[in-house]
Each structure stands twice: as structure tokens, then as C-alpha cells.
CSV table of C-alpha atoms in Angstrom, one decimal:
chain,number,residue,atom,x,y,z
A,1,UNK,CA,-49.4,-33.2,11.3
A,2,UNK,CA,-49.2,-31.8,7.7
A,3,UNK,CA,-46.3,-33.2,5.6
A,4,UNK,CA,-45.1,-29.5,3.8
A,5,UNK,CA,-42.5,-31.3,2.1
A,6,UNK,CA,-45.1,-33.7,0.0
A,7,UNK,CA,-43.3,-36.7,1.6
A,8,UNK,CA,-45.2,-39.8,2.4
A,9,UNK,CA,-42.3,-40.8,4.4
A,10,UNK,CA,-41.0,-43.5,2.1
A,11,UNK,CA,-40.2,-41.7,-1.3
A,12,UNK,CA,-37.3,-39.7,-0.4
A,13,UNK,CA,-36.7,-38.7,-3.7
A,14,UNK,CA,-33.5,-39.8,-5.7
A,15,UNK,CA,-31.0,-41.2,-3.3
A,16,UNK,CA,-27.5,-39.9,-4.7
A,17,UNK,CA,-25.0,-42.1,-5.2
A,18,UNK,CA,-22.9,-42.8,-2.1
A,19,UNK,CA,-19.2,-41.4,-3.2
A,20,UNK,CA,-21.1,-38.1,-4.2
A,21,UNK,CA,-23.7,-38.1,-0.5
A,22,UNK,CA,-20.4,-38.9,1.6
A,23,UNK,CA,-18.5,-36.2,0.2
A,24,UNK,CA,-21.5,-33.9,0.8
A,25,UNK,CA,-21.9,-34.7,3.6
A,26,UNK,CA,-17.9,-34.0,4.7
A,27,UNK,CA,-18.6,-30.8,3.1
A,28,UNK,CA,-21.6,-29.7,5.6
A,29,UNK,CA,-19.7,-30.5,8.6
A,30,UNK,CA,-16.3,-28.6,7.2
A,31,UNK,CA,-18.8,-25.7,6.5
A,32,UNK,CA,-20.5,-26.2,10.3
A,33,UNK,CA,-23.8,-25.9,8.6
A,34,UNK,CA,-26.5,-26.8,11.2
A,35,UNK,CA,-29.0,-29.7,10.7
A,36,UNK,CA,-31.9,-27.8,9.4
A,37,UNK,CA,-29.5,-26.4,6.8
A,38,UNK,CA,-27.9,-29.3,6.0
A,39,UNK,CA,-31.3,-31.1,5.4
A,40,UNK,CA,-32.0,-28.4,2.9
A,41,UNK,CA,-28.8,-28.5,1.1
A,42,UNK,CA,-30.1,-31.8,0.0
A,43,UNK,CA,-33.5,-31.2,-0.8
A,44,UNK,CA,-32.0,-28.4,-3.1
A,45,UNK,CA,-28.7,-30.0,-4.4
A,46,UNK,CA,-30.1,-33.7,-4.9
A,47,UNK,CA,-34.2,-33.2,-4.6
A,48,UNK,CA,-32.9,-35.6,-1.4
A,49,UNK,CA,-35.5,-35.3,1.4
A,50,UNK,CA,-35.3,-37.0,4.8
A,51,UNK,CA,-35.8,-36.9,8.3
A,52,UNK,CA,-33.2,-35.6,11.3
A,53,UNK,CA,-33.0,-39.4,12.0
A,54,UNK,CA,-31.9,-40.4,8.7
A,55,UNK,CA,-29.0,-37.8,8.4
A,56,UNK,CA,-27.9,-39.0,11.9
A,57,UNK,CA,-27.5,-42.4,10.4
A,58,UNK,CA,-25.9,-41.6,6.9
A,59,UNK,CA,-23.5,-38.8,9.5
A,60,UNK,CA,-22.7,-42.2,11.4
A,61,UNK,CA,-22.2,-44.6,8.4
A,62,UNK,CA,-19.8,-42.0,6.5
A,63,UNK,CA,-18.2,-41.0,9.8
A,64,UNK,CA,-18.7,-37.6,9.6
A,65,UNK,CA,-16.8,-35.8,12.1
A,66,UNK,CA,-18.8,-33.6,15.2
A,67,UNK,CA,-17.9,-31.5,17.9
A,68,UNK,CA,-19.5,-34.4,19.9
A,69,UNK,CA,-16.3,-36.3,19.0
A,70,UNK,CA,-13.5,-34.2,18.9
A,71,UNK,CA,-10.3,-35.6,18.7
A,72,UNK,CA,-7.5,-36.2,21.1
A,73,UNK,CA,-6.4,-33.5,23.3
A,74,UNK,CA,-2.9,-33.5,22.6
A,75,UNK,CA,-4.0,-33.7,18.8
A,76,UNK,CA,-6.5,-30.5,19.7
A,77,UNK,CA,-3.7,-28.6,21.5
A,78,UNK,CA,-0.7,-29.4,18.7
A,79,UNK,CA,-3.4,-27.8,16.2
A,80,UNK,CA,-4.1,-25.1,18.4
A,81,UNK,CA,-0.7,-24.0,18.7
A,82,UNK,CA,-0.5,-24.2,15.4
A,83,UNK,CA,-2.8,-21.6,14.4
A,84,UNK,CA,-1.6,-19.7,16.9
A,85,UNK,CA,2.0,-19.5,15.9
A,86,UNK,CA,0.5,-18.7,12.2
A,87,UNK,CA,-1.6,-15.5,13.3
A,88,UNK,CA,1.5,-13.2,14.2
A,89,UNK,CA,-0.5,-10.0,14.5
A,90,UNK,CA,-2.5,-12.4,17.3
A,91,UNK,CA,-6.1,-11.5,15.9
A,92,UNK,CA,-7.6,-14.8,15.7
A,93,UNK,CA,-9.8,-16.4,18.3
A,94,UNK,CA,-11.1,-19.3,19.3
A,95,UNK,CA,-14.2,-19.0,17.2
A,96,UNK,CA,-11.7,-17.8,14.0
A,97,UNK,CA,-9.4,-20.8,15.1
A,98,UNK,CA,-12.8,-23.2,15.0
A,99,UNK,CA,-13.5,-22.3,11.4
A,100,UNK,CA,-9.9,-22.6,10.2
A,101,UNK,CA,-9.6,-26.3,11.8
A,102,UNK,CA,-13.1,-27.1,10.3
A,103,UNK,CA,-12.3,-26.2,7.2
A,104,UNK,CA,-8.6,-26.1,6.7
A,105,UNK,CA,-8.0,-29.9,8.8
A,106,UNK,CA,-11.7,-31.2,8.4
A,107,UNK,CA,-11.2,-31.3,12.6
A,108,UNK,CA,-14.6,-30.2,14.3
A,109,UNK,CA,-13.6,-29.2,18.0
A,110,UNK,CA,-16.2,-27.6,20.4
A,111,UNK,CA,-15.2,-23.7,20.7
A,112,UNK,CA,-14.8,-23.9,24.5
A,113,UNK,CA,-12.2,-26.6,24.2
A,114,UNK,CA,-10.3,-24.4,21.4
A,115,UNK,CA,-10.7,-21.3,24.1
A,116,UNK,CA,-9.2,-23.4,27.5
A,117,UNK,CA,-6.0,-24.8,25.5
A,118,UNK,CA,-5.4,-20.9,23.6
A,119,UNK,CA,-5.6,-19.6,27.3
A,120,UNK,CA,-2.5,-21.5,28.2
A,121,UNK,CA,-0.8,-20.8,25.1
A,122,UNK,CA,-1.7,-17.5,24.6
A,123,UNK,CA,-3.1,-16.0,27.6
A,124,UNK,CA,-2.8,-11.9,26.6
A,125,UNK,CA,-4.8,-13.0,23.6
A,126,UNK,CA,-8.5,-12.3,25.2
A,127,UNK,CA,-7.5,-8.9,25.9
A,128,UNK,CA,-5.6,-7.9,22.6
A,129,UNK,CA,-8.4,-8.9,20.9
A,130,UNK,CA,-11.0,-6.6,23.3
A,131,UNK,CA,-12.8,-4.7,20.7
A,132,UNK,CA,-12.6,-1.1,22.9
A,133,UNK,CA,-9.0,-2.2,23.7
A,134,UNK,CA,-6.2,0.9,22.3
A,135,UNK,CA,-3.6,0.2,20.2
A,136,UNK,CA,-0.2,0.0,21.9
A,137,UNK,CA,1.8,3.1,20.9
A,138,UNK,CA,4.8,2.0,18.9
A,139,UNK,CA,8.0,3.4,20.9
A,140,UNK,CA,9.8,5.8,19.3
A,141,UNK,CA,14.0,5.7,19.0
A,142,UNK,CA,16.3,8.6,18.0
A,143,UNK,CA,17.5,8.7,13.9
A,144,UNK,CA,21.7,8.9,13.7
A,145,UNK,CA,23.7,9.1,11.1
A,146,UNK,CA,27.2,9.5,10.1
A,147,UNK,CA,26.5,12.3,7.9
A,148,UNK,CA,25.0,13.0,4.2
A,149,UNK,CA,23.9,10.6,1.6
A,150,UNK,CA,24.6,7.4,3.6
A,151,UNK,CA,21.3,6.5,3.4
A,152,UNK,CA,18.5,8.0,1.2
A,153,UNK,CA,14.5,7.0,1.8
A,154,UNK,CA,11.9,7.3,-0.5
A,155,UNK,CA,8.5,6.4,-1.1
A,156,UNK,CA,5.1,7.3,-3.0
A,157,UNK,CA,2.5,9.5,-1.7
A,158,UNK,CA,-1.2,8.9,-3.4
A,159,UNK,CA,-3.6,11.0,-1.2
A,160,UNK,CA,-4.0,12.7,-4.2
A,161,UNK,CA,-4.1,9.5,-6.3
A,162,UNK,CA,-7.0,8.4,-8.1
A,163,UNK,CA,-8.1,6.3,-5.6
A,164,UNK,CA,-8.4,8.8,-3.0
A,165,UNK,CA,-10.2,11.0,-5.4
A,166,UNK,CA,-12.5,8.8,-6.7
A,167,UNK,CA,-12.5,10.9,-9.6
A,168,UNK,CA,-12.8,8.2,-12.5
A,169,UNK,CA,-9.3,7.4,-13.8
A,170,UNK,CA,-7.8,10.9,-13.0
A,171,UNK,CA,-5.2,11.1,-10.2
A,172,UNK,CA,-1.8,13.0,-9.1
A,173,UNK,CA,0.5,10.3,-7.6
A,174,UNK,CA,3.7,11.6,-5.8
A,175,UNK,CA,7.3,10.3,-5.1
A,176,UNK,CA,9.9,11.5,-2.6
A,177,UNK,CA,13.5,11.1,-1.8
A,178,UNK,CA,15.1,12.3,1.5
A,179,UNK,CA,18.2,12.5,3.2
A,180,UNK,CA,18.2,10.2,6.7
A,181,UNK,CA,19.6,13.9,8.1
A,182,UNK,CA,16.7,15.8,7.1
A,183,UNK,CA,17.2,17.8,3.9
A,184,UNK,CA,14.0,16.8,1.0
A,185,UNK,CA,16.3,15.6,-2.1
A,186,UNK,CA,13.8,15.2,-4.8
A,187,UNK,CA,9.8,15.5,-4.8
A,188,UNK,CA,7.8,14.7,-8.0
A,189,UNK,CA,4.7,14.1,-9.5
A,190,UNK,CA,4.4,11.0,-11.5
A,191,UNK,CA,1.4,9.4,-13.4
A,192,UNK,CA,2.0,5.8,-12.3
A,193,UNK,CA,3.5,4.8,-8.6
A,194,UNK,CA,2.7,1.2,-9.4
A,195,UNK,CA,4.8,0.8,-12.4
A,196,UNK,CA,8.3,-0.1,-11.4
A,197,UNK,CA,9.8,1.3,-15.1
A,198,UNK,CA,8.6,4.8,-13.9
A,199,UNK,CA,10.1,4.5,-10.2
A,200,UNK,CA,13.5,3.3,-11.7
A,201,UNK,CA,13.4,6.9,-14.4
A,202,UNK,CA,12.0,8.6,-10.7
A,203,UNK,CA,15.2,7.3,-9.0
A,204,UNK,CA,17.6,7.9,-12.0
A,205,UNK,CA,16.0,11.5,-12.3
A,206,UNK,CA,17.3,12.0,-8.6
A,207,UNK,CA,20.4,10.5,-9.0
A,208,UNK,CA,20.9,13.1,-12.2
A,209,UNK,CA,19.4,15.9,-9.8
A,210,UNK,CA,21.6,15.7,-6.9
A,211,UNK,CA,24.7,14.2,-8.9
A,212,UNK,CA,25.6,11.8,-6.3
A,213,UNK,CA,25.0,8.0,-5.1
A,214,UNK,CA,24.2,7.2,-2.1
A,215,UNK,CA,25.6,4.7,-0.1
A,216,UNK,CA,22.1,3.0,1.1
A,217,UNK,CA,18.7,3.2,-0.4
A,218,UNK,CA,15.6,2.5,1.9
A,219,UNK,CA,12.2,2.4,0.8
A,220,UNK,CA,8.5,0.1,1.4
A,221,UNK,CA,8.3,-3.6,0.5
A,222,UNK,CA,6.6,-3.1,-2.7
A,223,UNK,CA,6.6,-5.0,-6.4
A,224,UNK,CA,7.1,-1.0,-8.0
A,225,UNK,CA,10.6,-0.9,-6.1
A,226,UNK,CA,12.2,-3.8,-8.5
A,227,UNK,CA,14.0,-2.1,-10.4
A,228,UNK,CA,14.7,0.8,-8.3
A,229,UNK,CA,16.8,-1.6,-6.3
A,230,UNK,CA,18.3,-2.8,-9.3
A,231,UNK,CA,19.6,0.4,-10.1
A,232,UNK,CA,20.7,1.4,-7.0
A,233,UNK,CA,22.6,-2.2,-6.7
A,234,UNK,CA,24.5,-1.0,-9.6
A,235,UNK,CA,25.5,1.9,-8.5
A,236,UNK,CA,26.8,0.3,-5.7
A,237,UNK,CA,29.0,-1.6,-7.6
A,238,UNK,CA,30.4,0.5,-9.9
A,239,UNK,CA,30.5,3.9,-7.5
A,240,UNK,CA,31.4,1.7,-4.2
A,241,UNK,CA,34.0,-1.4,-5.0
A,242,UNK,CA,34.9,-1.6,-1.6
A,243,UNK,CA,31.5,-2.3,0.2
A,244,UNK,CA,30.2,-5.6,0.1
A,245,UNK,CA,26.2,-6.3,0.6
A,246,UNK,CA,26.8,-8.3,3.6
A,247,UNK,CA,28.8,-5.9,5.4
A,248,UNK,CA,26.4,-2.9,4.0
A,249,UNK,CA,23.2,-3.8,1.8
A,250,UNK,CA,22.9,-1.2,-0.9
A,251,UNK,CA,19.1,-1.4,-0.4
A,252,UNK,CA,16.8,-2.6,2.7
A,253,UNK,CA,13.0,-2.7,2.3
A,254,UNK,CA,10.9,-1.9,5.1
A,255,UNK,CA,8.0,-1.8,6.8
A,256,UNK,CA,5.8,1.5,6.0
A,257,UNK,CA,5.6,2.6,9.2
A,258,UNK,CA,9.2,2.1,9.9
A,259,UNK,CA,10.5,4.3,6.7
A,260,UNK,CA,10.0,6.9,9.1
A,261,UNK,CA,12.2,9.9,8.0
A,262,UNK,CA,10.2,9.8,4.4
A,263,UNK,CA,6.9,8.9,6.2
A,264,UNK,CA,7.2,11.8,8.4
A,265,UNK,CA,7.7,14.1,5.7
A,266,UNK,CA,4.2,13.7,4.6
A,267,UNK,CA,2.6,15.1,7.3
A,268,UNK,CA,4.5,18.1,6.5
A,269,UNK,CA,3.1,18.0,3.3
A,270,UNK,CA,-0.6,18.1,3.9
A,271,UNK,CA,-0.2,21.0,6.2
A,272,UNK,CA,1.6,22.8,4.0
A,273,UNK,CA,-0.7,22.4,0.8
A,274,UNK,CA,-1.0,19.0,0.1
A,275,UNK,CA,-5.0,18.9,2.2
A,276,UNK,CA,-6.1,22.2,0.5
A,277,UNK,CA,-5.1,20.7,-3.1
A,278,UNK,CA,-7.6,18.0,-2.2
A,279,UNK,CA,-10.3,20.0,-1.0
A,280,UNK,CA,-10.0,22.2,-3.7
A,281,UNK,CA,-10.0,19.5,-6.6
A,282,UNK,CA,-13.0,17.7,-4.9
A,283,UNK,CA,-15.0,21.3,-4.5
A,284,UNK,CA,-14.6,21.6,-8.3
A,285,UNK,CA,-15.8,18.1,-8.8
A,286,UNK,CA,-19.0,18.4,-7.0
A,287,UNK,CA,-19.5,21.4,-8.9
A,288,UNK,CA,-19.9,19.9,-11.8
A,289,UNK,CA,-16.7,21.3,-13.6
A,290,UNK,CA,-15.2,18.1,-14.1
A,291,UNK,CA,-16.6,15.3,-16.0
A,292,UNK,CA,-14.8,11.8,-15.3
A,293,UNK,CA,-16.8,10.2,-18.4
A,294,UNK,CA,-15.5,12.7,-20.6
A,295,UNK,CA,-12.1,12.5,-22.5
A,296,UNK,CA,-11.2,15.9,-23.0
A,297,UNK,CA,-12.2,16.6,-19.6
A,298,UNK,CA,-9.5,13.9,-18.1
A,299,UNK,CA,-6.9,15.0,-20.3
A,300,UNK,CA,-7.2,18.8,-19.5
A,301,UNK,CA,-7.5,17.8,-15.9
A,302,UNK,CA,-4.0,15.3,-16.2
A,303,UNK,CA,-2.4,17.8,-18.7
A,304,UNK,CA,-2.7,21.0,-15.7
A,305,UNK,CA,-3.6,19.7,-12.4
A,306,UNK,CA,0.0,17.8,-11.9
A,307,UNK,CA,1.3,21.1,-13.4
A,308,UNK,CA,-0.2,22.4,-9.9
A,309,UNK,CA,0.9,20.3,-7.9
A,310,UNK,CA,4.5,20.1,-8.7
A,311,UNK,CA,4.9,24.0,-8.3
A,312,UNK,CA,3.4,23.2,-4.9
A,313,UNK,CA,5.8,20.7,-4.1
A,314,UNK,CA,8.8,23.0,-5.3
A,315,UNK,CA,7.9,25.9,-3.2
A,316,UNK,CA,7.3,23.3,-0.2
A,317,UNK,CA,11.0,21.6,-0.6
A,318,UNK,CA,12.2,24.7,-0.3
A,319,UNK,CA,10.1,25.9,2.3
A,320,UNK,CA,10.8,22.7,4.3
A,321,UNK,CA,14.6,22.7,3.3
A,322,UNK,CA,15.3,26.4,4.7
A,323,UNK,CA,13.8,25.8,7.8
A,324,UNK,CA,14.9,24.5,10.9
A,325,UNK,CA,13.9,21.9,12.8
A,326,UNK,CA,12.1,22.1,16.6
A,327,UNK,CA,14.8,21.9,19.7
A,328,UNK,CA,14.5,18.1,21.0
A,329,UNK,CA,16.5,17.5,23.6
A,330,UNK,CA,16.6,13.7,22.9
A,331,UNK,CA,17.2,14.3,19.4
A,332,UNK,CA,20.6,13.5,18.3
A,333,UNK,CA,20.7,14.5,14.4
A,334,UNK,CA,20.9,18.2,14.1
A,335,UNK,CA,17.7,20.7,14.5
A,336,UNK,CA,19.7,23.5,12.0
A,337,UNK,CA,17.7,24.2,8.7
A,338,UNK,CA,18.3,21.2,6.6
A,339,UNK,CA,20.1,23.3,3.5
A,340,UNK,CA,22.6,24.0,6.1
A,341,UNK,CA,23.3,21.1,7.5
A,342,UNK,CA,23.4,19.8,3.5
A,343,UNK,CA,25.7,22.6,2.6
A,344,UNK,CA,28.4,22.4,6.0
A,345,UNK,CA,28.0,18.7,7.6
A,346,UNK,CA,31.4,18.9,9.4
A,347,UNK,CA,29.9,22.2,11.1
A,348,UNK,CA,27.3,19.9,12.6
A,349,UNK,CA,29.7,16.5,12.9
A,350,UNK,CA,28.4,14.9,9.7
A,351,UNK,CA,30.4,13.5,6.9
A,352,UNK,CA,30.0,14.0,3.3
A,353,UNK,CA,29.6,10.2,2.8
A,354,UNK,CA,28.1,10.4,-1.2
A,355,UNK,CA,30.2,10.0,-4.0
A,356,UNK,CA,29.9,11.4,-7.0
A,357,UNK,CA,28.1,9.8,-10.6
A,358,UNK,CA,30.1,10.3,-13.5
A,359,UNK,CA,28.6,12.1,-16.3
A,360,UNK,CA,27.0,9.6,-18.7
A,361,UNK,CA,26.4,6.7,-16.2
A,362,UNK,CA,22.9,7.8,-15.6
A,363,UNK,CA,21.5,8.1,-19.3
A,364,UNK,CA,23.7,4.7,-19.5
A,365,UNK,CA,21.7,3.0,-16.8
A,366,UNK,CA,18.6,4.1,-18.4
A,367,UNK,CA,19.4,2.6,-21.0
A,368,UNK,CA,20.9,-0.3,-20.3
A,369,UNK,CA,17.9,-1.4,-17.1
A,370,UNK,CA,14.5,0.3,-18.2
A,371,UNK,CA,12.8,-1.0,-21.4
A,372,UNK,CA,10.4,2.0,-21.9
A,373,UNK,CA,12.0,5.4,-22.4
A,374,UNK,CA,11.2,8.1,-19.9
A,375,UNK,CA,9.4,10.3,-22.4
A,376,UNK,CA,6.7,6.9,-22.4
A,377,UNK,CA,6.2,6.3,-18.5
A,378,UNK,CA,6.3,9.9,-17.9
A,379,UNK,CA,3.4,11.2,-20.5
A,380,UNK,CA,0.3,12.3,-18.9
A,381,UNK,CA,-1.7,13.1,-22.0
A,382,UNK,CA,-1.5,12.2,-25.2
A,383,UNK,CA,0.7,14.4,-27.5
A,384,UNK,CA,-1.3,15.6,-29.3
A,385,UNK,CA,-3.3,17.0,-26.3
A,386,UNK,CA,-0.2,18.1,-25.0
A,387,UNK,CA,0.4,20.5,-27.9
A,388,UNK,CA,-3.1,22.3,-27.7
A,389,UNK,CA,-2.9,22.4,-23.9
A,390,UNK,CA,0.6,24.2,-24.4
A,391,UNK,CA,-1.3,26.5,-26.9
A,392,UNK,CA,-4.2,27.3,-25.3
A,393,UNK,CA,-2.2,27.7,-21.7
A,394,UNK,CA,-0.3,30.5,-24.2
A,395,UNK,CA,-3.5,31.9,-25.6
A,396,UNK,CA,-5.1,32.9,-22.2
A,397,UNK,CA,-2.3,34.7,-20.7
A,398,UNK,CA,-0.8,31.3,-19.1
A,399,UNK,CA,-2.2,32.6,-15.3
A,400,UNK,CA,-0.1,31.2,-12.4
A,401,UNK,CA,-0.3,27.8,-11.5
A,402,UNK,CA,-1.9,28.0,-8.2
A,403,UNK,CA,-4.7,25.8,-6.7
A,404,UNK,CA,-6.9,28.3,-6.0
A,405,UNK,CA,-6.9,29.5,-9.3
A,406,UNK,CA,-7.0,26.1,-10.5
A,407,UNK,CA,-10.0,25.5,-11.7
A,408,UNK,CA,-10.9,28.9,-13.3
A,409,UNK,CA,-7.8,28.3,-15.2
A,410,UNK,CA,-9.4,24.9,-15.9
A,411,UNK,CA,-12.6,26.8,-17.4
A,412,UNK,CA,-10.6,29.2,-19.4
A,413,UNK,CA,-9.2,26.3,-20.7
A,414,UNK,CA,-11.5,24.0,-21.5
A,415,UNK,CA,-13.6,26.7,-23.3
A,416,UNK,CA,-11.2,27.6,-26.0
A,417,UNK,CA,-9.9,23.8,-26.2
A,418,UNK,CA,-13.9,23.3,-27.1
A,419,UNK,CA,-14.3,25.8,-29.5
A,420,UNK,CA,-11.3,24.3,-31.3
């Protein structure tokens, strides 16, 4: 037989040094790398060619582990339930569970040993994990409340955020506040929902909106809603002596998908206006009419596009405020228009459980917890751009701010901005 690798059978090459070939060779079985790979790791890593033979000797000399020779079965089935216990969404099988051990505890157990000791700990797991299998339909419970302003959600909206775009670095993020009895208390477009400075001016511009404090806050586990919480902590213990956090936390994060009065709300949304902003912004994209490599294109796009989309979202809270809710029969908060239960909660057997901020304390708090000013985190052009945008806006008759007209206004826009 031909010898391909050039090997006489007795130069090998360099043999590497044994600290450095035992940890290698540790390394190939943590990996699960088969023989024929394992033979060319060497040849490749070291110049280090032998035979199948050889590597089963220098495997037995270093006592690298094998499948062959598992360990104990109690030890198998304590590491096992291990995993296990770690994978709470329950996604991990026996072949995921293998890899971890290898890798994680250096342990190399054969699969089907890994897949008889899950099945006794876990023995739903085979079918949770069925690829066609439907996802079980979180129950739903019925919302109640004591009556206005005792708890407030919010949360950030970025269907239209640059991301979901894919525009370059152009996007329209959104952020909500809304009443656990229905009523939308404050909808705005911000250019950062990642920055916790702008969420604590978003919060502090409700709080001067409405002119009350709530007595809980609820939002998404996020970084952005540090300060947010810090603010709303504050309140709580200058507006609301008597409450402690124990009895009643001025803030609890949760879960997306269990924020639901806020989450709901952005279905809403979409149908109203919020999809046919998208589709709109993307037709003119694909057109051509916007240019993500070009500056004055982004800034005219970030100076009048938000402009758009907060008229939308005005007319939509107040479309969505005056109107009332479906009959549920299950449903226990009031089905009335929203503005009225907001306006008379004692007609619907709600209390008026806000209190109210005193003048001052919000510019205070700005102040005294936000580093940046709100004119900074707020700014979606440069000022100077803002300026001839407000000009130009003037010059050409400043048309209505509607997305269907968006983009022609865009043109008009643009045209004189580059004649300037």
C-alpha cells in the first residue's frame, strides 16, 4: 500500500513534548473529535504523524477519558440532573447534555446512557422537545384593579426602530405609559430606547403630563429602566410616606410577555397606523429616495419622519382613549371608553388612587437624578440641521404631517435643503 503521508513508519515527525501531547490530547476528547480528526489535529498542530495504534496507546498512557469508560452511574445520573435542573425552559437533550458534560466536566458518557437516566428524571422532555410539537398556549387571567393610577406600565416599542428597518442608522423608537384600567397616558417618540438617561426624561415628561404619581410602576427587565426606577422610587418616598416597599414595591419588573396591559396596546397600534408607517417608509426606501450613506439624507429623514409618527400616535391615543372596549363577560375591569372611566372611576367602582406632584419636583428630579439635560438625549439632528429643516418646512407651505404624504414632503424638502 502507498504511504500518502511520506511516512516510513518510524520518523513520526517531532514528538511534542508530553505536558503539551497530554493536554492535547484531553482537548480532543472534551471536543469529541473522532480518530481520523484527531490524527490530523496532530499532523497539523505538531507535524505529529502516527498510526490509530499509536494514539490508542498515548489515549491509554495519559488516561484520556472515552465513552468506553464512563464513569459511575450514580456519578452519571447526579450530573444528569444537574443539567437538567439548569435548562429551565427544558430544551436540552441528551445529545446537548453529552456536549455540555464533555466539555464543561471533561466526563465522556455514551448518549444512550445520558437518554435512559433523563427519561426517569425528566420523562415529558422527549415530547417538549418534538420539533412539530405546538407551543402550550399561556392561560390567560382577568386584570383588576382598585382604580386609577395604582399601577402604571410602560415599555418601548421599536418595530419602527432601526433595526427593524434596516435602514442604516435611521430609526423611530417609541415609548408608552398606560393606566392598568385602560386609558393610554403618554405615547412618544424617542431617538434612543436603550439609553436609561432618556427613559428617566420619558418618565419625568409623563409624570409632568398627567401631574400625578402613581402608586406602582411596572415595566420589562431591562438595563434602560435604571433610572426610571430610580425616579419612580423617589416619588414614592416623598409623594407616599406611608407605603413601605415590602408591603407595596414602588416598581416590579417583568417578564415581556407578562407586561400585558402595555404589551396589548401595541397590537392596537399596528392596526391603527403603526404597519402602514412601515410599509410606507420601506416603499420609499427601495425607491431609491433615501440614501442611508448619505448625511443630509439621515438627518432630513430623523428631523421629519418622527415628526410623522408622533402626530400618528396623538391622533391614535385619542382614538384609542374615546373608545370603548368589547363586552367580555369574564372581564372584570370596565369595557366603558377609557377617558370615561379616567374622568368618573367611582361611576365604574374605581378609586382615584394617584396623588398629586407638586409643582417644581419634576424639573427638581431632573435635575437632581439625570446627568444629561433633556434638550441632549432628546435631539434628533444636529442644531444646526434643525434650524434649516424648520426653515425649509416653512418655505414649502409646511404640508401636513401624514405618512402618505411623507415622502413627497421628504422630496420637497430635500430639494431646497440641496440647493442651499
Amino acid at each position: 500500500m502507498v504511504n500518502k503521508t511520506g511516512s516510513n513508519g518510524i520518523n513520526n515527525g517531532k514528538v511534542p513534548p508530553d505536558e503539551k501531547l497530554e493536554k492535547t490530547l484531553h482537548d480532543f476528547a472534551r471536543r469529541q473529535l473522532s480518530v481520523e480528526f484527531r490524527l490530523k489535529e496532530l499532523d497539523r498542530i505538531y507535524g505529529y504523524t502516527i498510526s490509530k495504534r499509536t494514539l490508542t496507546s498515548l489515549n491509554k498512557k495519559f488516561q484520556v477519558p472515552s465513552v468506553r469508560k464512563p464513569p459511575p452511574l450514580p456519578v452519571v445520573t447526579a450530573l444528569v440532573a444537574e443539567k437538567i435542573a439548569e435548562d429551565t425552559i427544558g430544551r436540552h437533550g441528551p445529545s446537548t447534555i453529552q456536549k455540555q458534560l464533555a466539555r464543561e466536566n471533561g466526563m465522556l458518557i455514551p448518549r444512550d446512557t445520558i437518554r435512559a437516566v433523563a427519561a426517569t428524571i425528566d420523562p415529558e422532555g422527549p415530547e417538549r422537545r418534538f420539533p412539530g410539537r405546538k407551543k402550550p398556549v399561556k392561560p390567560r387571567g382577568q386584570l383588576k384593579a382598585t382604580g386609577i393610577m395604582e399601577e402604571v406600565h410602560c415599555d418601548g416599542h421599536e418595530k419602527l426602530g432601526a433595526k427593524a428597518l434596516m435602514m442604516g442608522e435611521v430609526g423611530i423608537p417609541i415609548y408608552g405609559f398606560r393606566d392598568h384600567t385602560g386609558k393610554i397616558l403618554h405615547l412618544a417618540v424617542i431617538p434612543n430606547d436603550r439609553c436609561p438617561i432618556t427613559i428617566g426624561h420619558v418618565f419625568l415628561d409623563f409624570t409632568d403630563k398627567t401631574g400625578e404619581s402613581a402608586i406602582q410602576l411596572t415595566f420589562d427587565k431591562g438595563t434602560e429602566t435604571g433610572l426610571m426606577q430610580a425616579l419612580q422610587q423617589a416619588l414614592r418616598r416623598l409623594l407616599w410616606p406611608e407605603f413601605s416597599e415590602l408591603e407595596r414595591p414602588s416598581t416590579v419588573a417583568l417578564k415581556s410577555t407578562d407586561n400585558i396591559p402595555i404589551e396589548s396596546l401595541w397590537k392596537y397600534w399596528l392596526d391603527y397606523a403603526g404597519h402602514n408607517i412601515k410599509m410606507t417608509i420601506l416603499d420609499g426606501h427601495e425607491r431609491g429616495l433615501f440614501a442611508s450613506g448619505n448625511p443630509t439624507h439621515v438627518h432630513l429623514f430623523q428631523w421629519l419622519w418622527p415628526r410623522i409618527v408622533q402626530q400618528h400616535l396623538d391622533l391614535f391615543q385619542d382614538y384609542f382613549n374615546t373608545t370603548p372596549r368589547r363586552k367580555q363577560q369574564a372581564k372584570n375591569l370596565p369595557t366603558a371608553a377609557p377617558e370615561m372611566v379616567w374622568n368618573y372611576p367611582e361611576e365604574y367602582g374605581l378609586e382615584r388612587c394617584g396623588t398629586e406632584v407638586p409643582p417644581g419636583l419634576v424639573s427638581e428630579l431632573r435635575g437632581q437624578y439625570l446627568e444629561r439635560p433633556r434638550e441632549d438625549v432628546m435631539r434628533w439632528v444636529p442644531d444646526d440641521f434643525d434650524e434649516i429643516a424648520t426653515a425649509v418646512y416653512k418655505t414649502i407651505g409646511e404640508p401636513p404631517l401624514h405618512y402618505s404624504t411623507g415622502w413627497s414632503t421628504y422630496n420637497s424638502m430635500l430639494a431646497v435643503i440641496q440647493d442651499l
